[in-house]
PDB file of C-alpha atoms in Angstrom:
ATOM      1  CA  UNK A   1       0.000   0.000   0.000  1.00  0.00           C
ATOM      2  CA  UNK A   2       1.108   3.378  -0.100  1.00  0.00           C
ATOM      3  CA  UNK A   3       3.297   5.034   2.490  1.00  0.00           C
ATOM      4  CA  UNK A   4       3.831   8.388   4.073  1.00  0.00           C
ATOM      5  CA  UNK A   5       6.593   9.209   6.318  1.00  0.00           C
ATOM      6  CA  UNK A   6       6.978  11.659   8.996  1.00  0.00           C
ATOM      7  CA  UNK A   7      10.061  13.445  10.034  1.00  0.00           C
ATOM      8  CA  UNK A   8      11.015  13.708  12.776  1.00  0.00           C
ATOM      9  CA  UNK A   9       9.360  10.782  15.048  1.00  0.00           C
ATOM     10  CA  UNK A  10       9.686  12.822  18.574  1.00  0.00           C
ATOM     11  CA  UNK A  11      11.420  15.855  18.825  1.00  0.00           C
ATOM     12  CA  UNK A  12      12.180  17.568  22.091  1.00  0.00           C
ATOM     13  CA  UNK A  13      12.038  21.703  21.771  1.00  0.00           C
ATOM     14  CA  UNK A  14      12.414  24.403  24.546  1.00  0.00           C
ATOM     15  CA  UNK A  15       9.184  26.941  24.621  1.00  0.00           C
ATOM     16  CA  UNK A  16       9.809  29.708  22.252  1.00  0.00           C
ATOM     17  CA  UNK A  17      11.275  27.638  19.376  1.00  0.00           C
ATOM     18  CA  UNK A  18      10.000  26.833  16.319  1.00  0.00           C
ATOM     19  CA  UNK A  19       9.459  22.858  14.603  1.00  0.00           C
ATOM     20  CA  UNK A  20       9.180  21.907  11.954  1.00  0.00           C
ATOM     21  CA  UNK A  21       7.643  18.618  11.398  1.00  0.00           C
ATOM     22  CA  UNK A  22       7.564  16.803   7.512  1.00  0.00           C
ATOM     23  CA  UNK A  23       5.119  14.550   5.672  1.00  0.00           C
ATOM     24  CA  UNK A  24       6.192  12.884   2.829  1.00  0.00           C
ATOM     25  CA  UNK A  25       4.485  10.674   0.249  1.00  0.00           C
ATOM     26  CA  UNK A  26       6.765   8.018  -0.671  1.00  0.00           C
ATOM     27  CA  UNK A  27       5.498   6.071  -3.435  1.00  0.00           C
ATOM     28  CA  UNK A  28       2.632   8.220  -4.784  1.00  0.00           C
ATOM     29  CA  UNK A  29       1.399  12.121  -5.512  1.00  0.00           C
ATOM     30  CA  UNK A  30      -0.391  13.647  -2.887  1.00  0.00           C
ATOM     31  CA  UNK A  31      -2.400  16.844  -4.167  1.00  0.00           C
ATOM     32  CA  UNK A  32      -3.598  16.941  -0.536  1.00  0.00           C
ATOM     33  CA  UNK A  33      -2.541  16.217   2.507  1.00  0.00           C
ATOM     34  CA  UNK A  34      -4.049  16.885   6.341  1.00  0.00           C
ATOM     35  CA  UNK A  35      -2.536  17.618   9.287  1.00  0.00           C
ATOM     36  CA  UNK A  36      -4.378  16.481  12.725  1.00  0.00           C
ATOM     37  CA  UNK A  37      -3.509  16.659  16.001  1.00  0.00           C
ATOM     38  CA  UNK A  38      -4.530  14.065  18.537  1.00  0.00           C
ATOM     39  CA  UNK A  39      -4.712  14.530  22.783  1.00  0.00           C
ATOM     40  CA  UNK A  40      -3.730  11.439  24.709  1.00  0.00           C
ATOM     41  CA  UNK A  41      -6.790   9.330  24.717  1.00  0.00           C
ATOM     42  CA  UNK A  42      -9.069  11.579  22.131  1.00  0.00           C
ATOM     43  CA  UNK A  43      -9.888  11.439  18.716  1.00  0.00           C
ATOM     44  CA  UNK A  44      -8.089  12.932  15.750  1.00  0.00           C
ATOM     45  CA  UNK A  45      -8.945  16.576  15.522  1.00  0.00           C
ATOM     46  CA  UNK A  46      -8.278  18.467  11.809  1.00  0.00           C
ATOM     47  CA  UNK A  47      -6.269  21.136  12.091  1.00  0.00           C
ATOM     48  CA  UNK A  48      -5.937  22.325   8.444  1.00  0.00           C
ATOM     49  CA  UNK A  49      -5.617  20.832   4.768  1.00  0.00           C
ATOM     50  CA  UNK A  50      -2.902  21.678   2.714  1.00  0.00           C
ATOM     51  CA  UNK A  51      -3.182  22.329  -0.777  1.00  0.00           C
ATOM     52  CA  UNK A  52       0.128  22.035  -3.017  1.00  0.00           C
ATOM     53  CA  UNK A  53       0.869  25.227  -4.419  1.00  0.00           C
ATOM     54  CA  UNK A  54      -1.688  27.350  -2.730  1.00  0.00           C
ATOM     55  CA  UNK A  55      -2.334  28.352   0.876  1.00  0.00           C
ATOM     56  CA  UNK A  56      -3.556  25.736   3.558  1.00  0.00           C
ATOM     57  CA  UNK A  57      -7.095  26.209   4.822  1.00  0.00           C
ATOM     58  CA  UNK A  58      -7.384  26.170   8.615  1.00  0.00           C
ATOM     59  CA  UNK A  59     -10.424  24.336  10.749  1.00  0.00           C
ATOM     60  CA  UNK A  60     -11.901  26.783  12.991  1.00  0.00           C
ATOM     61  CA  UNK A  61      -9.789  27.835  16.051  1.00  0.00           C
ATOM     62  CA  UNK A  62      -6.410  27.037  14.626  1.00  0.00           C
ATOM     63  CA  UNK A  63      -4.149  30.021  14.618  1.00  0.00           C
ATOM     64  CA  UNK A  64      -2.488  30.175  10.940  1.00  0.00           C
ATOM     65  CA  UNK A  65       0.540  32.136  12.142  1.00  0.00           C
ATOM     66  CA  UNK A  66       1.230  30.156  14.519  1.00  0.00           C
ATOM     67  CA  UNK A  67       0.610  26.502  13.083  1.00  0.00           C
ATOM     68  CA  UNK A  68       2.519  27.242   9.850  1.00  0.00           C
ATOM     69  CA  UNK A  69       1.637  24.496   6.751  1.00  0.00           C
ATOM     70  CA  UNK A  70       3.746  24.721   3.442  1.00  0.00           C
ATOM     71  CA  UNK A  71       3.509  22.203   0.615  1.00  0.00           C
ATOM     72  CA  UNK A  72       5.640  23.068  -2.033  1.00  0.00           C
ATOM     73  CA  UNK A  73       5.544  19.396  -3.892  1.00  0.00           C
ATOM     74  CA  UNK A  74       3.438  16.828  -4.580  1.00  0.00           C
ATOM     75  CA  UNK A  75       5.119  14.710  -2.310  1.00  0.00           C
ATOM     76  CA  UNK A  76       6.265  17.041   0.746  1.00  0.00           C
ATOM     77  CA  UNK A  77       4.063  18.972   3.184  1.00  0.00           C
ATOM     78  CA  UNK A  78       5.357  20.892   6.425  1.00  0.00           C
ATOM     79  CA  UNK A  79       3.935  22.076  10.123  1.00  0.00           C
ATOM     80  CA  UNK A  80       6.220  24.739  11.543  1.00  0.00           C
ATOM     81  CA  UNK A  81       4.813  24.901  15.177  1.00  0.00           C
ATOM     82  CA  UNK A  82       6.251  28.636  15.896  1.00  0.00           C
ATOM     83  CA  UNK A  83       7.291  30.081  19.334  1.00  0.00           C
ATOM     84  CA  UNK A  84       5.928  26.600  20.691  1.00  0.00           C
ATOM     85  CA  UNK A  85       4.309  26.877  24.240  1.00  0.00           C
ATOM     86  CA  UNK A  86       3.993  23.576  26.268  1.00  0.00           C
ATOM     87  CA  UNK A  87       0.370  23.513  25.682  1.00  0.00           C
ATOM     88  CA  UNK A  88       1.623  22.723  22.220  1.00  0.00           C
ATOM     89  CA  UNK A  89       2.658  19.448  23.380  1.00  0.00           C
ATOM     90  CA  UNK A  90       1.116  16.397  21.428  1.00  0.00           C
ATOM     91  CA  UNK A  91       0.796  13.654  18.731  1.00  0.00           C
ATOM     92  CA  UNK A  92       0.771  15.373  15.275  1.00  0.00           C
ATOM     93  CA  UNK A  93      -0.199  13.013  12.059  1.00  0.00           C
ATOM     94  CA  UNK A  94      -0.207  14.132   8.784  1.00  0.00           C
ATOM     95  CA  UNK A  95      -2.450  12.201   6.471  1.00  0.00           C
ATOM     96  CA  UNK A  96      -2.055  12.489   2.226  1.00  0.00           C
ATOM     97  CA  UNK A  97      -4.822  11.688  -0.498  1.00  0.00           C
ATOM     98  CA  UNK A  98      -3.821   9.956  -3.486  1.00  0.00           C
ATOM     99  CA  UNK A  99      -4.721  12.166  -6.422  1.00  0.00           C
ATOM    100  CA  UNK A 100      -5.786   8.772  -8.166  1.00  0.00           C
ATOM    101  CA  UNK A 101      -8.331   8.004  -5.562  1.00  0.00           C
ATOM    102  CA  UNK A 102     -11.037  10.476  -4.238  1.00  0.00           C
ATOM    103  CA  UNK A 103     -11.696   9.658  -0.938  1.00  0.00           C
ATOM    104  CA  UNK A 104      -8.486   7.318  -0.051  1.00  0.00           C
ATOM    105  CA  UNK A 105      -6.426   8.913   2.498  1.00  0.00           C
ATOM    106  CA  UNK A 106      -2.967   7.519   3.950  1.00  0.00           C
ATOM    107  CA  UNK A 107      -1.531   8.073   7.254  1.00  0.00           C
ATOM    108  CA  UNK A 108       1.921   8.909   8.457  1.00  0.00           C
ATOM    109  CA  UNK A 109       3.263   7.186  11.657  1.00  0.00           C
ATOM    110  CA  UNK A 110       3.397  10.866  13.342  1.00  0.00           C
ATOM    111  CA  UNK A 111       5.809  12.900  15.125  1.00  0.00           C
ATOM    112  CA  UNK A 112       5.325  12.919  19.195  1.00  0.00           C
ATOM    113  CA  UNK A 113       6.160  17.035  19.942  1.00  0.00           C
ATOM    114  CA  UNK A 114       6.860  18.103  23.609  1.00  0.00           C
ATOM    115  CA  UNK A 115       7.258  21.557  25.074  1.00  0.00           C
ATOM    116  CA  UNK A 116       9.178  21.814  27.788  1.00  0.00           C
TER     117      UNK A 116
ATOM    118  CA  UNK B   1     -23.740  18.271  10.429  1.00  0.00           C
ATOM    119  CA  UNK B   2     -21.644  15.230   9.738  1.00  0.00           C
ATOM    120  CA  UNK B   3     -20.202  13.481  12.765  1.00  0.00           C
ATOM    121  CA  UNK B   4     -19.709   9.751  13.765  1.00  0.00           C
ATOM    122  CA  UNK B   5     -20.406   7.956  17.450  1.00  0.00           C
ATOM    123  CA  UNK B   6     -18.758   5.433  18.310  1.00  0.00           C
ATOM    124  CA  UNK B   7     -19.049   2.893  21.982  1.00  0.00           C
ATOM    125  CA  UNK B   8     -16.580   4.391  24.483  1.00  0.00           C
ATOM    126  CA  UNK B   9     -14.107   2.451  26.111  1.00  0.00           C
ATOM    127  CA  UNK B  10     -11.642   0.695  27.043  1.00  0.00           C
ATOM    128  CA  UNK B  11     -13.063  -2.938  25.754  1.00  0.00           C
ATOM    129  CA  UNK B  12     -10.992  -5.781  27.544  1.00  0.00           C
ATOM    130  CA  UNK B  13     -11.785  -9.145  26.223  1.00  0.00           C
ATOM    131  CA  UNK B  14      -9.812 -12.284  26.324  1.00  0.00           C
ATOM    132  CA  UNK B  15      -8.044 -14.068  23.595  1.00  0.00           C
ATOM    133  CA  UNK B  16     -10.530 -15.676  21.310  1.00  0.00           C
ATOM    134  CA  UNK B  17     -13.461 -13.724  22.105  1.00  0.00           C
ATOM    135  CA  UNK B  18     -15.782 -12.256  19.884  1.00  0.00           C
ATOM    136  CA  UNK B  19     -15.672  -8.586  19.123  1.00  0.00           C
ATOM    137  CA  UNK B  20     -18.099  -6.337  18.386  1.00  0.00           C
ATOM    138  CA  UNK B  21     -17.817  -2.149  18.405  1.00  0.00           C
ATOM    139  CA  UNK B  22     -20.544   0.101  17.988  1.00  0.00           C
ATOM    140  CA  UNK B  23     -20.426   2.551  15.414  1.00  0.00           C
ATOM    141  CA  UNK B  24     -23.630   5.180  14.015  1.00  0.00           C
ATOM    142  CA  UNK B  25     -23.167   8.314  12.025  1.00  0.00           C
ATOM    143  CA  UNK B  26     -25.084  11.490  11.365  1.00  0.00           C
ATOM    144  CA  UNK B  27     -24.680  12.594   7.541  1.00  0.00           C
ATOM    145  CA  UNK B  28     -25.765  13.929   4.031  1.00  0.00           C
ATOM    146  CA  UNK B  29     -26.409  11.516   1.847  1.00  0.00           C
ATOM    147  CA  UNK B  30     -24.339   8.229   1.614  1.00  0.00           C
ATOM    148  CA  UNK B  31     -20.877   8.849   2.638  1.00  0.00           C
ATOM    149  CA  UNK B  32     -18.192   6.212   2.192  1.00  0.00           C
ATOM    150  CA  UNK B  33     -17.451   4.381   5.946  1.00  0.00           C
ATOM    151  CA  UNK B  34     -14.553   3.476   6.959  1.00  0.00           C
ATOM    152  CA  UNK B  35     -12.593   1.414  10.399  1.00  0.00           C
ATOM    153  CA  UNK B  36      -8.969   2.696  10.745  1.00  0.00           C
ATOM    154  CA  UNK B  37      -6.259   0.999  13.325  1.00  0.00           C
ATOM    155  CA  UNK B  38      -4.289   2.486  15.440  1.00  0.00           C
ATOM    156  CA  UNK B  39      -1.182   0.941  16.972  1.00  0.00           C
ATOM    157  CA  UNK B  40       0.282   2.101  20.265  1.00  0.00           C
ATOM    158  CA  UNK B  41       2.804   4.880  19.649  1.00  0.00           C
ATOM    159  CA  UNK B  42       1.646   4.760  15.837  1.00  0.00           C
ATOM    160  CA  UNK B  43      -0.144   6.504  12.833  1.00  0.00           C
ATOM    161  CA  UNK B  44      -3.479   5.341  11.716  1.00  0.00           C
ATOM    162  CA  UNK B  45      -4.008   2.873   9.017  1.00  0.00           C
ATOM    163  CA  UNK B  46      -6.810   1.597   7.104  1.00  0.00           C
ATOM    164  CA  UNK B  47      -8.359  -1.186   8.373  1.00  0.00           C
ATOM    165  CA  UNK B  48     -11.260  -1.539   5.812  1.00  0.00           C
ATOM    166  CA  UNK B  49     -13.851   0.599   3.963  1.00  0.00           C
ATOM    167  CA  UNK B  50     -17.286   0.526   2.365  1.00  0.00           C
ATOM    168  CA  UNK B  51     -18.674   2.935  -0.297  1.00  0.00           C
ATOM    169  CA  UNK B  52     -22.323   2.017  -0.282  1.00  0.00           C
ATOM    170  CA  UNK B  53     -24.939   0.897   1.441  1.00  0.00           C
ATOM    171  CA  UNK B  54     -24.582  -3.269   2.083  1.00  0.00           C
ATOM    172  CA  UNK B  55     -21.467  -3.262   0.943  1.00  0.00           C
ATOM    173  CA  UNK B  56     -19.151  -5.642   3.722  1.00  0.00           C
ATOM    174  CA  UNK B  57     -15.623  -4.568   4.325  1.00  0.00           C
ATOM    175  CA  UNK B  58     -13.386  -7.085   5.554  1.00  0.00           C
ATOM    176  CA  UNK B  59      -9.822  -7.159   6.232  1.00  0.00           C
ATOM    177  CA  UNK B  60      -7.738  -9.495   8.675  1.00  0.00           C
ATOM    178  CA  UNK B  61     -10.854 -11.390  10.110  1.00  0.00           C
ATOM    179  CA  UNK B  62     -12.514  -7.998  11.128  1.00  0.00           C
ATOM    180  CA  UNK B  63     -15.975  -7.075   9.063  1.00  0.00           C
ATOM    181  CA  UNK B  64     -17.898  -4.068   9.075  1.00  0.00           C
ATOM    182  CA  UNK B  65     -21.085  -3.701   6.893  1.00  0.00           C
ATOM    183  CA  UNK B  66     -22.652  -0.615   5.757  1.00  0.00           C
ATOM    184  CA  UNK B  67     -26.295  -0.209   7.118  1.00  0.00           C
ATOM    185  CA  UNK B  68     -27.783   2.481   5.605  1.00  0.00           C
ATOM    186  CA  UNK B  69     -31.110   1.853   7.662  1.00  0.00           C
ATOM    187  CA  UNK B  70     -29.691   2.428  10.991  1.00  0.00           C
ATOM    188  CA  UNK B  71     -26.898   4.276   9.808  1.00  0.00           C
ATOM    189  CA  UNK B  72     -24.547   2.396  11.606  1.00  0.00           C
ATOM    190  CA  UNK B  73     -21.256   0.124  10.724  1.00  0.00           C
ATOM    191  CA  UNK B  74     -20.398  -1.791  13.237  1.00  0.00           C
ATOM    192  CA  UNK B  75     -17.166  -3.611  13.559  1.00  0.00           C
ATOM    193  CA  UNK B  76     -16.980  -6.986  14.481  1.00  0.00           C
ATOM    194  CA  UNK B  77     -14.152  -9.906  15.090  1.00  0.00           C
ATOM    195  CA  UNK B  78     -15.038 -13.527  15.518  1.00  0.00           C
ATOM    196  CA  UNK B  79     -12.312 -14.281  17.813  1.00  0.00           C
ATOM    197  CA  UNK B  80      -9.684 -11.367  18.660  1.00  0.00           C
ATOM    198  CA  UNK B  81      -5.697 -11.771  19.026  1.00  0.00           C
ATOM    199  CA  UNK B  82      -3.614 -10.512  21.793  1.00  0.00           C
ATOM    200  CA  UNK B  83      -1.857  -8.517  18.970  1.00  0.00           C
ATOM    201  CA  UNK B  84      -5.529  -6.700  17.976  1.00  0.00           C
ATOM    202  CA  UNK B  85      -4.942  -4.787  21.154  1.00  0.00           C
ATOM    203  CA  UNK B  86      -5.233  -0.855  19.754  1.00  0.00           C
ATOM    204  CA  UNK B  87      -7.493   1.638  19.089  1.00  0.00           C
ATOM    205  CA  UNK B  88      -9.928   1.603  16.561  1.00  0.00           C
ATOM    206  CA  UNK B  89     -11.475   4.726  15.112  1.00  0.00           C
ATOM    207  CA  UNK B  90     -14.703   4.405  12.938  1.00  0.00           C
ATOM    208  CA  UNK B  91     -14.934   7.222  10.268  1.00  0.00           C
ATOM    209  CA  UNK B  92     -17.206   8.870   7.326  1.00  0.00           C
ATOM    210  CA  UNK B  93     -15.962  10.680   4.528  1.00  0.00           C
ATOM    211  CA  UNK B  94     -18.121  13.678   3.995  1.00  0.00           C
ATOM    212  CA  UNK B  95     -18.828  16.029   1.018  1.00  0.00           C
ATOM    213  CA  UNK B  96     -16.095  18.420   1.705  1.00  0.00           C
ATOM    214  CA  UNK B  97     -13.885  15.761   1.308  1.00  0.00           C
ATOM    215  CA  UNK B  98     -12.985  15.461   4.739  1.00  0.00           C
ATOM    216  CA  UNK B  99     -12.358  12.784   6.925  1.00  0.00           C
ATOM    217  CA  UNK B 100     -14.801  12.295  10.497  1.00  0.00           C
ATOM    218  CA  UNK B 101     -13.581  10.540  13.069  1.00  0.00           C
ATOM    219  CA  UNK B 102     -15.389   9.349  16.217  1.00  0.00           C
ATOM    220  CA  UNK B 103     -13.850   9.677  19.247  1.00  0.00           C
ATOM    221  CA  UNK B 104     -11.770   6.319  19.327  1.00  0.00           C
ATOM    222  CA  UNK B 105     -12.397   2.884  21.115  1.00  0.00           C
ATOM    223  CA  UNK B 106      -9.780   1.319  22.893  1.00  0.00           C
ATOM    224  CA  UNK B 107      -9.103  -2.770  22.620  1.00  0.00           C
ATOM    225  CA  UNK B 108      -7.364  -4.944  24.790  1.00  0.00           C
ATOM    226  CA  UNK B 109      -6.915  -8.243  24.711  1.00  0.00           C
ATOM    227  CA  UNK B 110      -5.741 -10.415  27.412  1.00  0.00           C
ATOM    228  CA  UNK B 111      -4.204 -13.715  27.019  1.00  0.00           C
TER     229      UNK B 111
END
Protein backbone atom coordinates (compact mmCIF):
# COMPACT_ATOMS: atom_id res chain seq x y z
CA UNK A 1 0.00 0.00 0.00
CA UNK A 2 1.11 3.38 -0.10
CA UNK A 3 3.30 5.03 2.49
CA UNK A 4 3.83 8.39 4.07
CA UNK A 5 6.59 9.21 6.32
CA UNK A 6 6.98 11.66 9.00
CA UNK A 7 10.06 13.44 10.03
CA UNK A 8 11.01 13.71 12.78
CA UNK A 9 9.36 10.78 15.05
CA UNK A 10 9.69 12.82 18.57
CA UNK A 11 11.42 15.85 18.82
CA UNK A 12 12.18 17.57 22.09
CA UNK A 13 12.04 21.70 21.77
CA UNK A 14 12.41 24.40 24.55
CA UNK A 15 9.18 26.94 24.62
CA UNK A 16 9.81 29.71 22.25
CA UNK A 17 11.28 27.64 19.38
CA UNK A 18 10.00 26.83 16.32
CA UNK A 19 9.46 22.86 14.60
CA UNK A 20 9.18 21.91 11.95
CA UNK A 21 7.64 18.62 11.40
CA UNK A 22 7.56 16.80 7.51
CA UNK A 23 5.12 14.55 5.67
CA UNK A 24 6.19 12.88 2.83
CA UNK A 25 4.48 10.67 0.25
CA UNK A 26 6.77 8.02 -0.67
CA UNK A 27 5.50 6.07 -3.44
CA UNK A 28 2.63 8.22 -4.78
CA UNK A 29 1.40 12.12 -5.51
CA UNK A 30 -0.39 13.65 -2.89
CA UNK A 31 -2.40 16.84 -4.17
CA UNK A 32 -3.60 16.94 -0.54
CA UNK A 33 -2.54 16.22 2.51
CA UNK A 34 -4.05 16.88 6.34
CA UNK A 35 -2.54 17.62 9.29
CA UNK A 36 -4.38 16.48 12.72
CA UNK A 37 -3.51 16.66 16.00
CA UNK A 38 -4.53 14.07 18.54
CA UNK A 39 -4.71 14.53 22.78
CA UNK A 40 -3.73 11.44 24.71
CA UNK A 41 -6.79 9.33 24.72
CA UNK A 42 -9.07 11.58 22.13
CA UNK A 43 -9.89 11.44 18.72
CA UNK A 44 -8.09 12.93 15.75
CA UNK A 45 -8.94 16.58 15.52
CA UNK A 46 -8.28 18.47 11.81
CA UNK A 47 -6.27 21.14 12.09
CA UNK A 48 -5.94 22.32 8.44
CA UNK A 49 -5.62 20.83 4.77
CA UNK A 50 -2.90 21.68 2.71
CA UNK A 51 -3.18 22.33 -0.78
CA UNK A 52 0.13 22.04 -3.02
CA UNK A 53 0.87 25.23 -4.42
CA UNK A 54 -1.69 27.35 -2.73
CA UNK A 55 -2.33 28.35 0.88
CA UNK A 56 -3.56 25.74 3.56
CA UNK A 57 -7.10 26.21 4.82
CA UNK A 58 -7.38 26.17 8.61
CA UNK A 59 -10.42 24.34 10.75
CA UNK A 60 -11.90 26.78 12.99
CA UNK A 61 -9.79 27.83 16.05
CA UNK A 62 -6.41 27.04 14.63
CA UNK A 63 -4.15 30.02 14.62
CA UNK A 64 -2.49 30.17 10.94
CA UNK A 65 0.54 32.14 12.14
CA UNK A 66 1.23 30.16 14.52
CA UNK A 67 0.61 26.50 13.08
CA UNK A 68 2.52 27.24 9.85
CA UNK A 69 1.64 24.50 6.75
CA UNK A 70 3.75 24.72 3.44
CA UNK A 71 3.51 22.20 0.61
CA UNK A 72 5.64 23.07 -2.03
CA UNK A 73 5.54 19.40 -3.89
CA UNK A 74 3.44 16.83 -4.58
CA UNK A 75 5.12 14.71 -2.31
CA UNK A 76 6.26 17.04 0.75
CA UNK A 77 4.06 18.97 3.18
CA UNK A 78 5.36 20.89 6.43
CA UNK A 79 3.94 22.08 10.12
CA UNK A 80 6.22 24.74 11.54
CA UNK A 81 4.81 24.90 15.18
CA UNK A 82 6.25 28.64 15.90
CA UNK A 83 7.29 30.08 19.33
CA UNK A 84 5.93 26.60 20.69
CA UNK A 85 4.31 26.88 24.24
CA UNK A 86 3.99 23.58 26.27
CA UNK A 87 0.37 23.51 25.68
CA UNK A 88 1.62 22.72 22.22
CA UNK A 89 2.66 19.45 23.38
CA UNK A 90 1.12 16.40 21.43
CA UNK A 91 0.80 13.65 18.73
CA UNK A 92 0.77 15.37 15.27
CA UNK A 93 -0.20 13.01 12.06
CA UNK A 94 -0.21 14.13 8.78
CA UNK A 95 -2.45 12.20 6.47
CA UNK A 96 -2.05 12.49 2.23
CA UNK A 97 -4.82 11.69 -0.50
CA UNK A 98 -3.82 9.96 -3.49
CA UNK A 99 -4.72 12.17 -6.42
CA UNK A 100 -5.79 8.77 -8.17
CA UNK A 101 -8.33 8.00 -5.56
CA UNK A 102 -11.04 10.48 -4.24
CA UNK A 103 -11.70 9.66 -0.94
CA UNK A 104 -8.49 7.32 -0.05
CA UNK A 105 -6.43 8.91 2.50
CA UNK A 106 -2.97 7.52 3.95
CA UNK A 107 -1.53 8.07 7.25
CA UNK A 108 1.92 8.91 8.46
CA UNK A 109 3.26 7.19 11.66
CA UNK A 110 3.40 10.87 13.34
CA UNK A 111 5.81 12.90 15.12
CA UNK A 112 5.32 12.92 19.19
CA UNK A 113 6.16 17.04 19.94
CA UNK A 114 6.86 18.10 23.61
CA UNK A 115 7.26 21.56 25.07
CA UNK A 116 9.18 21.81 27.79
CA UNK B 1 -23.74 18.27 10.43
CA UNK B 2 -21.64 15.23 9.74
CA UNK B 3 -20.20 13.48 12.76
CA UNK B 4 -19.71 9.75 13.76
CA UNK B 5 -20.41 7.96 17.45
CA UNK B 6 -18.76 5.43 18.31
CA UNK B 7 -19.05 2.89 21.98
CA UNK B 8 -16.58 4.39 24.48
CA UNK B 9 -14.11 2.45 26.11
CA UNK B 10 -11.64 0.70 27.04
CA UNK B 11 -13.06 -2.94 25.75
CA UNK B 12 -10.99 -5.78 27.54
CA UNK B 13 -11.78 -9.14 26.22
CA UNK B 14 -9.81 -12.28 26.32
CA UNK B 15 -8.04 -14.07 23.59
CA UNK B 16 -10.53 -15.68 21.31
CA UNK B 17 -13.46 -13.72 22.10
CA UNK B 18 -15.78 -12.26 19.88
CA UNK B 19 -15.67 -8.59 19.12
CA UNK B 20 -18.10 -6.34 18.39
CA UNK B 21 -17.82 -2.15 18.40
CA UNK B 22 -20.54 0.10 17.99
CA UNK B 23 -20.43 2.55 15.41
CA UNK B 24 -23.63 5.18 14.01
CA UNK B 25 -23.17 8.31 12.03
CA UNK B 26 -25.08 11.49 11.36
CA UNK B 27 -24.68 12.59 7.54
CA UNK B 28 -25.77 13.93 4.03
CA UNK B 29 -26.41 11.52 1.85
CA UNK B 30 -24.34 8.23 1.61
CA UNK B 31 -20.88 8.85 2.64
CA UNK B 32 -18.19 6.21 2.19
CA UNK B 33 -17.45 4.38 5.95
CA UNK B 34 -14.55 3.48 6.96
CA UNK B 35 -12.59 1.41 10.40
CA UNK B 36 -8.97 2.70 10.74
CA UNK B 37 -6.26 1.00 13.33
CA UNK B 38 -4.29 2.49 15.44
CA UNK B 39 -1.18 0.94 16.97
CA UNK B 40 0.28 2.10 20.27
CA UNK B 41 2.80 4.88 19.65
CA UNK B 42 1.65 4.76 15.84
CA UNK B 43 -0.14 6.50 12.83
CA UNK B 44 -3.48 5.34 11.72
CA UNK B 45 -4.01 2.87 9.02
CA UNK B 46 -6.81 1.60 7.10
CA UNK B 47 -8.36 -1.19 8.37
CA UNK B 48 -11.26 -1.54 5.81
CA UNK B 49 -13.85 0.60 3.96
CA UNK B 50 -17.29 0.53 2.37
CA UNK B 51 -18.67 2.93 -0.30
CA UNK B 52 -22.32 2.02 -0.28
CA UNK B 53 -24.94 0.90 1.44
CA UNK B 54 -24.58 -3.27 2.08
CA UNK B 55 -21.47 -3.26 0.94
CA UNK B 56 -19.15 -5.64 3.72
CA UNK B 57 -15.62 -4.57 4.32
CA UNK B 58 -13.39 -7.08 5.55
CA UNK B 59 -9.82 -7.16 6.23
CA UNK B 60 -7.74 -9.49 8.67
CA UNK B 61 -10.85 -11.39 10.11
CA UNK B 62 -12.51 -8.00 11.13
CA UNK B 63 -15.98 -7.08 9.06
CA UNK B 64 -17.90 -4.07 9.07
CA UNK B 65 -21.09 -3.70 6.89
CA UNK B 66 -22.65 -0.61 5.76
CA UNK B 67 -26.29 -0.21 7.12
CA UNK B 68 -27.78 2.48 5.61
CA UNK B 69 -31.11 1.85 7.66
CA UNK B 70 -29.69 2.43 10.99
CA UNK B 71 -26.90 4.28 9.81
CA UNK B 72 -24.55 2.40 11.61
CA UNK B 73 -21.26 0.12 10.72
CA UNK B 74 -20.40 -1.79 13.24
CA UNK B 75 -17.17 -3.61 13.56
CA UNK B 76 -16.98 -6.99 14.48
CA UNK B 77 -14.15 -9.91 15.09
CA UNK B 78 -15.04 -13.53 15.52
CA UNK B 79 -12.31 -14.28 17.81
CA UNK B 80 -9.68 -11.37 18.66
CA UNK B 81 -5.70 -11.77 19.03
CA UNK B 82 -3.61 -10.51 21.79
CA UNK B 83 -1.86 -8.52 18.97
CA UNK B 84 -5.53 -6.70 17.98
CA UNK B 85 -4.94 -4.79 21.15
CA UNK B 86 -5.23 -0.86 19.75
CA UNK B 87 -7.49 1.64 19.09
CA UNK B 88 -9.93 1.60 16.56
CA UNK B 89 -11.47 4.73 15.11
CA UNK B 90 -14.70 4.40 12.94
CA UNK B 91 -14.93 7.22 10.27
CA UNK B 92 -17.21 8.87 7.33
CA UNK B 93 -15.96 10.68 4.53
CA UNK B 94 -18.12 13.68 4.00
CA UNK B 95 -18.83 16.03 1.02
CA UNK B 96 -16.10 18.42 1.71
CA UNK B 97 -13.89 15.76 1.31
CA UNK B 98 -12.98 15.46 4.74
CA UNK B 99 -12.36 12.78 6.93
CA UNK B 100 -14.80 12.30 10.50
CA UNK B 101 -13.58 10.54 13.07
CA UNK B 102 -15.39 9.35 16.22
CA UNK B 103 -13.85 9.68 19.25
CA UNK B 104 -11.77 6.32 19.33
CA UNK B 105 -12.40 2.88 21.12
CA UNK B 106 -9.78 1.32 22.89
CA UNK B 107 -9.10 -2.77 22.62
CA UNK B 108 -7.36 -4.94 24.79
CA UNK B 109 -6.92 -8.24 24.71
CA UNK B 110 -5.74 -10.41 27.41
CA UNK B 111 -4.20 -13.71 27.02
Amino acid sequence: GAVVSQHPSRVICKSGTSVKIECRSLDFQATTMFWYRQFPKKSLMLMATSNEGSKATYEQGVEKDKFLINHASLTLSTLTVTSAHPEDSSFYICSARDQTLSYEQYFGPGTRLTVT
Amino acid sequence: GNSVTQMEGPVTLSEEAFLTINCTYTATGYPSLFWYVQYPGEGLQLLLKATKADDKGSNKGFEATYRKETTSFHLEKGSVQVSDSAVYFCALYNQGGKLIFGQGTELSVKP
